[in-house]
Short mmCIF file of C-alpha atoms in Angstrom, two decimals:
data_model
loop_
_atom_site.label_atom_id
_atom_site.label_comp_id
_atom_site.label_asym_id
_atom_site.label_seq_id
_atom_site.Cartn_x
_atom_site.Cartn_y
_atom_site.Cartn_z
CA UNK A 1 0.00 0.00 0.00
CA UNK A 2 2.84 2.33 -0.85
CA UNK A 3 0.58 4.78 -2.51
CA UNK A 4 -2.21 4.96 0.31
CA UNK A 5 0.57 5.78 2.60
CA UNK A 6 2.39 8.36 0.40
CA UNK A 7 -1.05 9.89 0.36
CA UNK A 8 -1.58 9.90 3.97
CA UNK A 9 2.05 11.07 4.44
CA UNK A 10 1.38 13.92 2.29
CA UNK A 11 -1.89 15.21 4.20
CA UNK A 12 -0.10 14.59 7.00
CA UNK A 13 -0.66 17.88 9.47
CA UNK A 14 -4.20 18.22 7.95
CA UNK A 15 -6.80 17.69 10.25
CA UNK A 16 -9.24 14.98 8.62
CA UNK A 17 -12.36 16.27 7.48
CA UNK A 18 -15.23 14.57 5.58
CA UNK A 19 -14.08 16.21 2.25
CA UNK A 20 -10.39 15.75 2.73
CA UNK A 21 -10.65 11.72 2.99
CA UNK A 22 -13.22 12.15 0.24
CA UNK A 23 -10.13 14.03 -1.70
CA UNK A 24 -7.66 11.56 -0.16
CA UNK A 25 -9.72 8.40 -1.75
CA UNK A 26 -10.50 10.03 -5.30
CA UNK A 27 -6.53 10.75 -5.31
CA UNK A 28 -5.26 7.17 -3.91
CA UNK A 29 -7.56 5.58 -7.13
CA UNK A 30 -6.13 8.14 -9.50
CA UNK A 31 -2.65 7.21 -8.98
CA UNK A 32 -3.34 3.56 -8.55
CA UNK A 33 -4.80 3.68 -11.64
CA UNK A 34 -2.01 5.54 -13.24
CA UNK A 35 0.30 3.40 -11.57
CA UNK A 36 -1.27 0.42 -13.12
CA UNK A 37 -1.28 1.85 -16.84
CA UNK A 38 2.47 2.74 -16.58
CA UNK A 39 3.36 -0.60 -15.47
CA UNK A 40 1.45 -2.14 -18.42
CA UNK A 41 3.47 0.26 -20.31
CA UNK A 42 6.64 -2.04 -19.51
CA UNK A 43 7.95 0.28 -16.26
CA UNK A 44 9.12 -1.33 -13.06
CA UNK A 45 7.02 -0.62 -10.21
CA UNK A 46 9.57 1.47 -8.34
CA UNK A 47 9.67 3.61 -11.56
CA UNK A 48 5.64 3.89 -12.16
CA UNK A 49 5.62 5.31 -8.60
CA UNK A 50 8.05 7.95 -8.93
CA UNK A 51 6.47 9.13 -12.11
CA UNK A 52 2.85 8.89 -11.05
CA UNK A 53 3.47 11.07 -8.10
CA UNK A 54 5.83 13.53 -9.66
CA UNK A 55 2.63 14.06 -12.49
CA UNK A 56 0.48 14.51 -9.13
CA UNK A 57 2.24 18.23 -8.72
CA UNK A 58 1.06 20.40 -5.83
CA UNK A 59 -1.86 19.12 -4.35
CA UNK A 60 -1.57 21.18 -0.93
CA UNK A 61 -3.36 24.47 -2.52
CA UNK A 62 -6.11 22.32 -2.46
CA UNK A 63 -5.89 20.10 0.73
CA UNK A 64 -5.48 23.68 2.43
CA UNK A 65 -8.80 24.91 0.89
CA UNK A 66 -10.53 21.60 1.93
CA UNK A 67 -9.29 21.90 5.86
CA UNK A 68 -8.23 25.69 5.92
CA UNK A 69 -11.10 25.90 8.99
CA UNK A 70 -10.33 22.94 10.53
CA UNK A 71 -6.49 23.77 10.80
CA UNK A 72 -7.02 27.13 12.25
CA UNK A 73 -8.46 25.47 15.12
CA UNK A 74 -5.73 22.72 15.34
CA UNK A 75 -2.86 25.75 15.62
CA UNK A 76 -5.23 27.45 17.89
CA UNK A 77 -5.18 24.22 19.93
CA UNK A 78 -1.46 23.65 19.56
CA UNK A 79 -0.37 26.75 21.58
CA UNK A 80 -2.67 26.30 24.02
CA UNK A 81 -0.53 23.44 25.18
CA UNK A 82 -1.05 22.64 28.65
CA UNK A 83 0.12 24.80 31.51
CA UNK A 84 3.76 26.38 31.13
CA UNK A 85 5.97 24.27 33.74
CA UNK A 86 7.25 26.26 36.27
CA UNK A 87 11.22 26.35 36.06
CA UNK A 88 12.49 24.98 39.93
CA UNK A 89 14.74 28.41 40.05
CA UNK A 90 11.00 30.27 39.66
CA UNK A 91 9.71 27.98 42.13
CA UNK A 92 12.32 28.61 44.62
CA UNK A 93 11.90 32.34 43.83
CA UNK A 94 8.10 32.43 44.45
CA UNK A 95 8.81 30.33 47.88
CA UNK A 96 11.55 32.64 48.67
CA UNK A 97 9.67 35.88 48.41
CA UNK A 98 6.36 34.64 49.37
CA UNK A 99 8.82 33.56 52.65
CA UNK A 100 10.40 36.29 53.22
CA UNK A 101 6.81 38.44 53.04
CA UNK A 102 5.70 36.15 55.54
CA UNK A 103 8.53 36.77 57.80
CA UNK A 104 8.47 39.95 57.77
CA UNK A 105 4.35 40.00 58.89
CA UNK A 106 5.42 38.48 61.75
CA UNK A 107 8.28 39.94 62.99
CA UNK A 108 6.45 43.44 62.49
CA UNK A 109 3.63 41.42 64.47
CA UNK A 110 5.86 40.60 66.93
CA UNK A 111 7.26 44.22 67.60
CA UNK A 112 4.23 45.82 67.49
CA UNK A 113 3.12 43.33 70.60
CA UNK A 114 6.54 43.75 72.32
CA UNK A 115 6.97 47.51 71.53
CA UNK A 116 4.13 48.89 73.33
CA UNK A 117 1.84 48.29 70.47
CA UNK A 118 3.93 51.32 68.63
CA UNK A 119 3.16 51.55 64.81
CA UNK A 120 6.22 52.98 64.00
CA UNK A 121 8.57 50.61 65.15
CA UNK A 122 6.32 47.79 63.54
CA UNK A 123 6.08 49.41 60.13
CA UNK A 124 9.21 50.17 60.43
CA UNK A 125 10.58 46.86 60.70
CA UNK A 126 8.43 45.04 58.36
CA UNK A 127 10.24 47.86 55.50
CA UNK A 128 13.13 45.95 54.92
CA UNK A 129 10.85 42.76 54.63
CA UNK A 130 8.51 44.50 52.32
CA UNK A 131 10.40 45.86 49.75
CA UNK A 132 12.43 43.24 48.66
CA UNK A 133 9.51 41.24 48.28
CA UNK A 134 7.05 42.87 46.79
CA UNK A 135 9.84 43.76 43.92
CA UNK A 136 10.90 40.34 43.78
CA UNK A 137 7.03 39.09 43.27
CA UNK A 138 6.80 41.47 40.55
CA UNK A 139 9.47 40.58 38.89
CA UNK A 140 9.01 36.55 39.19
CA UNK A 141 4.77 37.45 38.07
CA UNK A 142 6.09 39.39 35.15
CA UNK A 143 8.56 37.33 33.81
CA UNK A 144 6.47 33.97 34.32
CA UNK A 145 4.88 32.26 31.36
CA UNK A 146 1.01 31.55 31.89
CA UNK A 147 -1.45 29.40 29.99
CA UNK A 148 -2.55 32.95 28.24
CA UNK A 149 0.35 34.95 28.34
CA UNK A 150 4.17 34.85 27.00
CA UNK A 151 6.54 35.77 29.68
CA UNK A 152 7.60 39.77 29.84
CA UNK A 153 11.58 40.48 29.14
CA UNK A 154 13.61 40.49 32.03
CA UNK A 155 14.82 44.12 31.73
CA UNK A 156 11.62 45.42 31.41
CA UNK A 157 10.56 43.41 34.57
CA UNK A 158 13.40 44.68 36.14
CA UNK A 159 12.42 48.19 36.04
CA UNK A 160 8.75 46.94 36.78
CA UNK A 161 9.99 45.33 39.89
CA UNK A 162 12.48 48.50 40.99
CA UNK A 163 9.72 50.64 40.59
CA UNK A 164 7.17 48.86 42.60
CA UNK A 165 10.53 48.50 45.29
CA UNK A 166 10.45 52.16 45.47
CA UNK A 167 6.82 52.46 45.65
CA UNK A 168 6.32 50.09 48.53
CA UNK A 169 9.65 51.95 50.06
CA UNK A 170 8.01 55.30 50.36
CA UNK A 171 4.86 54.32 50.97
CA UNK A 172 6.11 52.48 54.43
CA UNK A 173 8.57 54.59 55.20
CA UNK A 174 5.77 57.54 55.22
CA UNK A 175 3.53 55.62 56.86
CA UNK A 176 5.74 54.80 59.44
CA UNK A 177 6.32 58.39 59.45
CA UNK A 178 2.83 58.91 59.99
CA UNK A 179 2.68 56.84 62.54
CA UNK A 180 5.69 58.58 64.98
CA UNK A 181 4.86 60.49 67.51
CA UNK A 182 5.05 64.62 66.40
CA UNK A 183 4.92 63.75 62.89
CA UNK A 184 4.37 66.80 60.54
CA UNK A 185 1.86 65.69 57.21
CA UNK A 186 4.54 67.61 54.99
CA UNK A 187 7.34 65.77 56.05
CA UNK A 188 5.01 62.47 55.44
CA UNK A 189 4.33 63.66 51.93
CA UNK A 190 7.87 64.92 51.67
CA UNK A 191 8.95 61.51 52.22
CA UNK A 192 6.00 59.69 50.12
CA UNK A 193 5.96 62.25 47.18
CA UNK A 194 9.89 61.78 45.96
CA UNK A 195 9.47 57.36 46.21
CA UNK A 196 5.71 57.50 45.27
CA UNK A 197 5.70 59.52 41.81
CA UNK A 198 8.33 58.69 40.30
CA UNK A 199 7.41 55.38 41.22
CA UNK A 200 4.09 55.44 39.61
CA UNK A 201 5.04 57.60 36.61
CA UNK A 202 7.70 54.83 35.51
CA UNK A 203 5.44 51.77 35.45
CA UNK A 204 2.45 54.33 33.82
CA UNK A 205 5.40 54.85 31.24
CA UNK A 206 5.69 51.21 30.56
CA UNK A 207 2.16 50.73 31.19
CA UNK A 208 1.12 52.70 28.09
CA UNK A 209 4.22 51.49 26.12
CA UNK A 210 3.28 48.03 26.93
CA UNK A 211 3.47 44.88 24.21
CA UNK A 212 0.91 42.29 24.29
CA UNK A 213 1.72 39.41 25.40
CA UNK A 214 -1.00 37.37 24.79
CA UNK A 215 -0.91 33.99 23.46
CA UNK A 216 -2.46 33.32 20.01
CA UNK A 217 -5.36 31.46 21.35
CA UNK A 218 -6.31 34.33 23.53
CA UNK A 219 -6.08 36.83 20.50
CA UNK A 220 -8.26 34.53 19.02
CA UNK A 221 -10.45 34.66 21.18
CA UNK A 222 -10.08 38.49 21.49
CA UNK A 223 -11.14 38.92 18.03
CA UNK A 224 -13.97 37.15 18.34
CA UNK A 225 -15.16 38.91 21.18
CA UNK A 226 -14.03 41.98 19.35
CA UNK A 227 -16.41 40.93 16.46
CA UNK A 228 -19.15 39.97 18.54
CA UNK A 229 -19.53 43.39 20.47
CA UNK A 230 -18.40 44.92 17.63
CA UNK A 231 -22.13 47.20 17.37
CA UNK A 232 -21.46 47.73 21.19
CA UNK A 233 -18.18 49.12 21.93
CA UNK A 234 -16.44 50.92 18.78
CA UNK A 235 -12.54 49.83 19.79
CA UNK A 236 -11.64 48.62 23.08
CA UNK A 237 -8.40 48.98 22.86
CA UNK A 238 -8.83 52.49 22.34
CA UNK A 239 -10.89 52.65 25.16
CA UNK A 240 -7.91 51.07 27.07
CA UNK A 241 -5.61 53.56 26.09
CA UNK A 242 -7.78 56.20 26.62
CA UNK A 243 -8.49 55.05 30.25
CA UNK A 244 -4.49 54.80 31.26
CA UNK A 245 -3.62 58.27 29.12
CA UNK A 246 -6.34 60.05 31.59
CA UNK A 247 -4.77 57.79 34.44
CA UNK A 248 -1.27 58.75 33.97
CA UNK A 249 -2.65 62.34 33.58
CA UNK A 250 -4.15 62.22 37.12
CA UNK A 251 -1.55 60.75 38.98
CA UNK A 252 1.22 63.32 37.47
CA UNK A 253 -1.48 65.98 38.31
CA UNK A 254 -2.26 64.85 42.00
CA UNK A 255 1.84 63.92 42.24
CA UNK A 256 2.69 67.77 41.06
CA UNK A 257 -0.50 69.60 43.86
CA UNK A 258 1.28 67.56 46.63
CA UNK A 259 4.91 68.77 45.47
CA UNK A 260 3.48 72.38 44.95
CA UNK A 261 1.88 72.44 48.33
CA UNK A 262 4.79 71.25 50.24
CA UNK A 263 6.98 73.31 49.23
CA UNK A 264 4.78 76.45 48.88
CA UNK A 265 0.72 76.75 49.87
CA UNK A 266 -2.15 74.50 49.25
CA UNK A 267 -3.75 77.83 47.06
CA UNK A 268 -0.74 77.87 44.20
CA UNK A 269 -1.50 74.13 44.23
CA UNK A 270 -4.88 73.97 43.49
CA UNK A 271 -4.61 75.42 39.94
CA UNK A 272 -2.99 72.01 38.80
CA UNK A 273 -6.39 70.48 38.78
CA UNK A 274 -7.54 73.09 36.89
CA UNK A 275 -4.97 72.16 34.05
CA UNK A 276 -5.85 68.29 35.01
CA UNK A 277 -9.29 68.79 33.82
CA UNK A 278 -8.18 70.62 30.89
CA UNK A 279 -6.40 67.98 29.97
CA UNK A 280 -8.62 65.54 30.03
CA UNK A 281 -11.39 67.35 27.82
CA UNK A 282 -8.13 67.48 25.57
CA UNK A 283 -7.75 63.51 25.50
CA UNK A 284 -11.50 63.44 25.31
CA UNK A 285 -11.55 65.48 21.97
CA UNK A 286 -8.50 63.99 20.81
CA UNK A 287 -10.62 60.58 21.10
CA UNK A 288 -13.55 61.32 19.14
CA UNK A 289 -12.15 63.12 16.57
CA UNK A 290 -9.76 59.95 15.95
CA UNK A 291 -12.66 58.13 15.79
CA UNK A 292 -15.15 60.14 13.77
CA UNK A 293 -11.53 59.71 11.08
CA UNK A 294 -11.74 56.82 11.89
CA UNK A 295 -15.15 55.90 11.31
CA UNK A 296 -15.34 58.31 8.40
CA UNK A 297 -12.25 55.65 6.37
CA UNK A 298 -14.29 52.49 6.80
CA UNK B 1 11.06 28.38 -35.72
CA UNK B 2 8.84 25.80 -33.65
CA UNK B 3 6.15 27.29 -31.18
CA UNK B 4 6.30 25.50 -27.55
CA UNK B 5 3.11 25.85 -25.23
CA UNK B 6 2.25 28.61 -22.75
CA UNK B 7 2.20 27.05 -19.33
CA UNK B 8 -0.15 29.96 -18.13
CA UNK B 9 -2.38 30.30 -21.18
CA UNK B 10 -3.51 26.54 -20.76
CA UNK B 11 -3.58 26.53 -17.28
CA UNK B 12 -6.31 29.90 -17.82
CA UNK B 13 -8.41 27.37 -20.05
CA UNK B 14 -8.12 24.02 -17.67
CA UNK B 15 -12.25 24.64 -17.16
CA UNK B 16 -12.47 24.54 -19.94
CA UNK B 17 -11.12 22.00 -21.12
CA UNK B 18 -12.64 19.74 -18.44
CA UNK B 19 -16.25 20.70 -19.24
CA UNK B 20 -15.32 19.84 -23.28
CA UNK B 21 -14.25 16.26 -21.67
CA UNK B 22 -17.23 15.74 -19.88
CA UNK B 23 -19.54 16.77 -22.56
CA UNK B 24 -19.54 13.43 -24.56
CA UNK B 25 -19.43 10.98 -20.69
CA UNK B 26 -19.10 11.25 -17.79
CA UNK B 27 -15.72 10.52 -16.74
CA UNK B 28 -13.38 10.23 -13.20
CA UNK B 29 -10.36 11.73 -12.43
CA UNK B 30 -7.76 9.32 -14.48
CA UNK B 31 -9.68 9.31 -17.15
CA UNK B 32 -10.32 13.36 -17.77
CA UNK B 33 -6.45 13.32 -17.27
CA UNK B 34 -5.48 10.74 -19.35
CA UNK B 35 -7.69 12.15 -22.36
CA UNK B 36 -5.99 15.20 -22.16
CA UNK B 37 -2.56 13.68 -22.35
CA UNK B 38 -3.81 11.45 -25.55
CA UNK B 39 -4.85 14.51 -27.23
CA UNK B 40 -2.11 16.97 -26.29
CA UNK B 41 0.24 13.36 -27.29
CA UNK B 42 1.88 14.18 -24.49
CA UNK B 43 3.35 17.59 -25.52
CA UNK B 44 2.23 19.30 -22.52
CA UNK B 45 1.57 17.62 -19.45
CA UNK B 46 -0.78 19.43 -17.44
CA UNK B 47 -0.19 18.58 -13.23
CA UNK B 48 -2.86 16.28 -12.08
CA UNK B 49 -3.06 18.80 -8.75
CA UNK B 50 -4.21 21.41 -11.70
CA UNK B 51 -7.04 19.33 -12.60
CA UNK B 52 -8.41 18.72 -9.01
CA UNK B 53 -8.32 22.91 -8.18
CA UNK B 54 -10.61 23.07 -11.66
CA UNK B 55 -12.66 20.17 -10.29
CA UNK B 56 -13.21 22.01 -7.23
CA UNK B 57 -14.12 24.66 -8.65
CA UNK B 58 -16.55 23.85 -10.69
CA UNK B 59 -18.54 21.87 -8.40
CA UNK B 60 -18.21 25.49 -6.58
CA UNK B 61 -19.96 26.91 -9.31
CA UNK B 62 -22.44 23.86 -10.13
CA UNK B 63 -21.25 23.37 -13.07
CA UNK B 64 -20.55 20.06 -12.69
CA UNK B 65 -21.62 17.08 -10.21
CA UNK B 66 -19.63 15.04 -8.36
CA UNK B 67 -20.49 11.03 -7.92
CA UNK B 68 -18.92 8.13 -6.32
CA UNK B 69 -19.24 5.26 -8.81
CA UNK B 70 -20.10 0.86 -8.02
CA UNK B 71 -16.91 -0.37 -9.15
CA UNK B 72 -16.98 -3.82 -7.63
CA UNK B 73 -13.30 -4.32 -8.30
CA UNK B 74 -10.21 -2.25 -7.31
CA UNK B 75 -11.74 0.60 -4.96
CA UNK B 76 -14.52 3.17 -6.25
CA UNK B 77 -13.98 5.59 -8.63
CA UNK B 78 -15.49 9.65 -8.08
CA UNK B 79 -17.09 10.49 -11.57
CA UNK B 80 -17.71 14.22 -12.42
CA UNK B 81 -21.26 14.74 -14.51
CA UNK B 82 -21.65 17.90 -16.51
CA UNK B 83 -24.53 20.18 -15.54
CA UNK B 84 -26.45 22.34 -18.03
CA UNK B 85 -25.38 25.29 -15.79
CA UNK B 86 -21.83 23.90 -16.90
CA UNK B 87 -22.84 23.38 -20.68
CA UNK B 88 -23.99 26.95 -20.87
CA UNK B 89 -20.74 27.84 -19.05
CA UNK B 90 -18.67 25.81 -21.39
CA UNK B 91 -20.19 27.49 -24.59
CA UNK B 92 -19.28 30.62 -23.35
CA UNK B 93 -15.88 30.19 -22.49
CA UNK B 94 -15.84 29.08 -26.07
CA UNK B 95 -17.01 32.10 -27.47
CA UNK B 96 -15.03 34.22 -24.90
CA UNK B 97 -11.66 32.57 -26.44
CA UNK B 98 -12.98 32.66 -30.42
CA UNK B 99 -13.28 36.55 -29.43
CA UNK B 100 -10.22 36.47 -27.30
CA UNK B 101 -8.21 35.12 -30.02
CA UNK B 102 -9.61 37.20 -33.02
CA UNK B 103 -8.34 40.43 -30.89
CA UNK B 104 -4.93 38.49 -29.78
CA UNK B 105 -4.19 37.88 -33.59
CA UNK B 106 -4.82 41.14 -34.93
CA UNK B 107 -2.66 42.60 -31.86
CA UNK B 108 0.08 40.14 -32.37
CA UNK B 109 -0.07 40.10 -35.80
CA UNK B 110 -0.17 43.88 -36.56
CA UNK B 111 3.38 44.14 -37.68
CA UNK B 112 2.77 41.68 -40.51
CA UNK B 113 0.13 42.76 -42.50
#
């Protein structure tokens, strides 16, 4: 059966459908019967063979046509391959982290019981716990590959993970701040402000700058959703970006009052919201007319 | 000087040339092929996987029919029937390429006359 099996062999990574072994059958009698004529013509069988099938020619265009849906859904399937393994150095990394969060809960529990129940002291000593952690979490969640998403690049988890270090270091150091006894609320926001906003502005940076890292599957599937509520909502992605430009906008604008009252009065300060909200109607018109172009090409 | 065959030009006319085969019989796959190579005596040989895009196509366009025959002996054969959608089709293509080829001779030709 050496030309059933070249057949076969040939639709090889085709998912069988009724028309393709329907195609497969009409072709296996073809070439047997061609096989069978060039024999009778005085050719060895070896040599009827190789000449039947090189007259065959390209017969993928076709096989493509006949399981083109079919296939879609087999690649779809294939990179949906079962959940990513988890590398033992991530594993120890997760443990480690997750550990060393832990540890620090309870040796901030354990000063704040021993300490006179003082908040400072606590917070304070659960900050050196706290911010290696959290970073190192980050950086391990970022950079791990999930059934629906490819794994970030290290670098850019790096400066994911530093930034969310910084974060979590001025936001317990003011707190602790907060906490001591005397504590002045501009020296608490003098102390959150500097970590804090630069902090937040950096991973809005790479938030907006940000690949997708979706799996094909999930795009898929994203399409299709995109198709289905297609009536509904014009662009969602837009609507994404839209959401994290006004974000980013608010954050830098609540980031530059606290600076500005600070260091001067809360009354020059209170303009920057002013310039916020102008802002946004800007993004807002920006938006529409993008998609009234948009809309107006289609 | 001897004229040798345009690959393309046949190719364009394969549904052509299928649908002037199945006029007279019905006919399967080896045999459509194997009447083309008779009558071409084997000057051109047209790819087999040519012959099964035209079949699917013009089953596509119901222009022919599609069968699986009762051989009793060495597997079933799948026999292609024209249609009259198909025999309408085919007369036109005929009359497209008579007026194709009146036009290609008097552009060709020009310099001759």
């Amino acid at each position: 059966m050496m030309i059933k099996k070249y057949v076969d062999d040939l639709f090889h990574g085709y998912e069988s459908t009724a028309e393709l072994e329907d195609f497969k059958e009409e072709i296996i009698i073809n070439l047997k019967d061609r096989v069978q004529d060039l024999e009778k013509a005085g050719k060895s069988s070896d040599k009827a063979f190789a000449e039947a099938v090189s007259e065959l020619g390209d017969i993928t265009a076709i096989a493509d046509d006949l399981s083109r849906e079919k296939r879609k859904e087999i690649i779809g399937k294939m990179y949906v391959d079962p959940k990513p393994k988890l590398s033992a150095g991530y594993a120890i990394g997760y443990t480690l982290a997750a550990g060393i969060l832990l540890f620090g809960i309870i040796t901030s529990l354990i000063t704040y019981f021993s300490a006179e129940n003082n908040l400072f002291i606590a917070i304070s000593s659960f900050l050196p716990f706290v911010v290696p952690a959290g970073a190192a979490l980050t950086y391990l969640g970022l950079t791990t590959e999930t059934t629906a998403k490819y794994p970030m690049n290290w670098k850019r988890a790096l400066i994911y993970a530093l930034a969310v270090g910084v974060i979590l270091f001025g936001i317990s150091i003011s707190s602790s701040h907060y906490f001591m006894e005397n504590s002045d609320p501009a020296a608490i926001l003098g102390v959150l402000v500097p970590f804090v906003l630069p902090g937040v502005l950096v991973i809005a940076f790479l938030m907006l700058t940000e690949k997708k890292r979706f799996k094909p599957w999930l795009m898929q599937e994203h399409e299709r959703y995109h198709e289905a509520y297609a009536g509904y909502y014009k662009d969602t992605e837009e609507v994404t970006k839209r959401g994290m430009l006004s974000g980013a906008l608010w954050i830098g604008a609540i980031g530059v009052f606290l600076l500005i009252w600070i260091l001067t009065n809360i009354l020059y300060a209170l303009p920057v919201f002013l310039f916020a909200i102008v802002g946004e109607l800007l993004i807002e018109y920006r938006m529409i007319s993008k998609h009234k172009r948009n809309s107006a090409t289609k | 000087m001897e004229g040798r065959i345009s690959a393309d030009l046949l190719r364009g006319h394969t549904d052509t040339i299928v649908l002037g085969i199945l006029l007279k019989n019905d006919a399967y796959g080896y045999q459509i092929y194997k009447s083309i190579m008779d009558r071409t005596d084997g000057l051109y040989q047209l790819k087999e996987a040519t012959l099964y895009s035209s079949y699917k196509r013009l089953e596509k366009e119901a222009c022919i029919v599609a069968y699986w025959g009762d051989e009793s002996q060495g597997g079933r054969r799948k026999y292609y029937r024209i249609t009259d959608k198909g025999r309408v089709q085919y007369k036109q293509n005929i009359a497209d390429w008579e007026f194709t080829q009146r036009i290609l001779n008097r552009l060709l030709k020009e310099e001759d006359d």
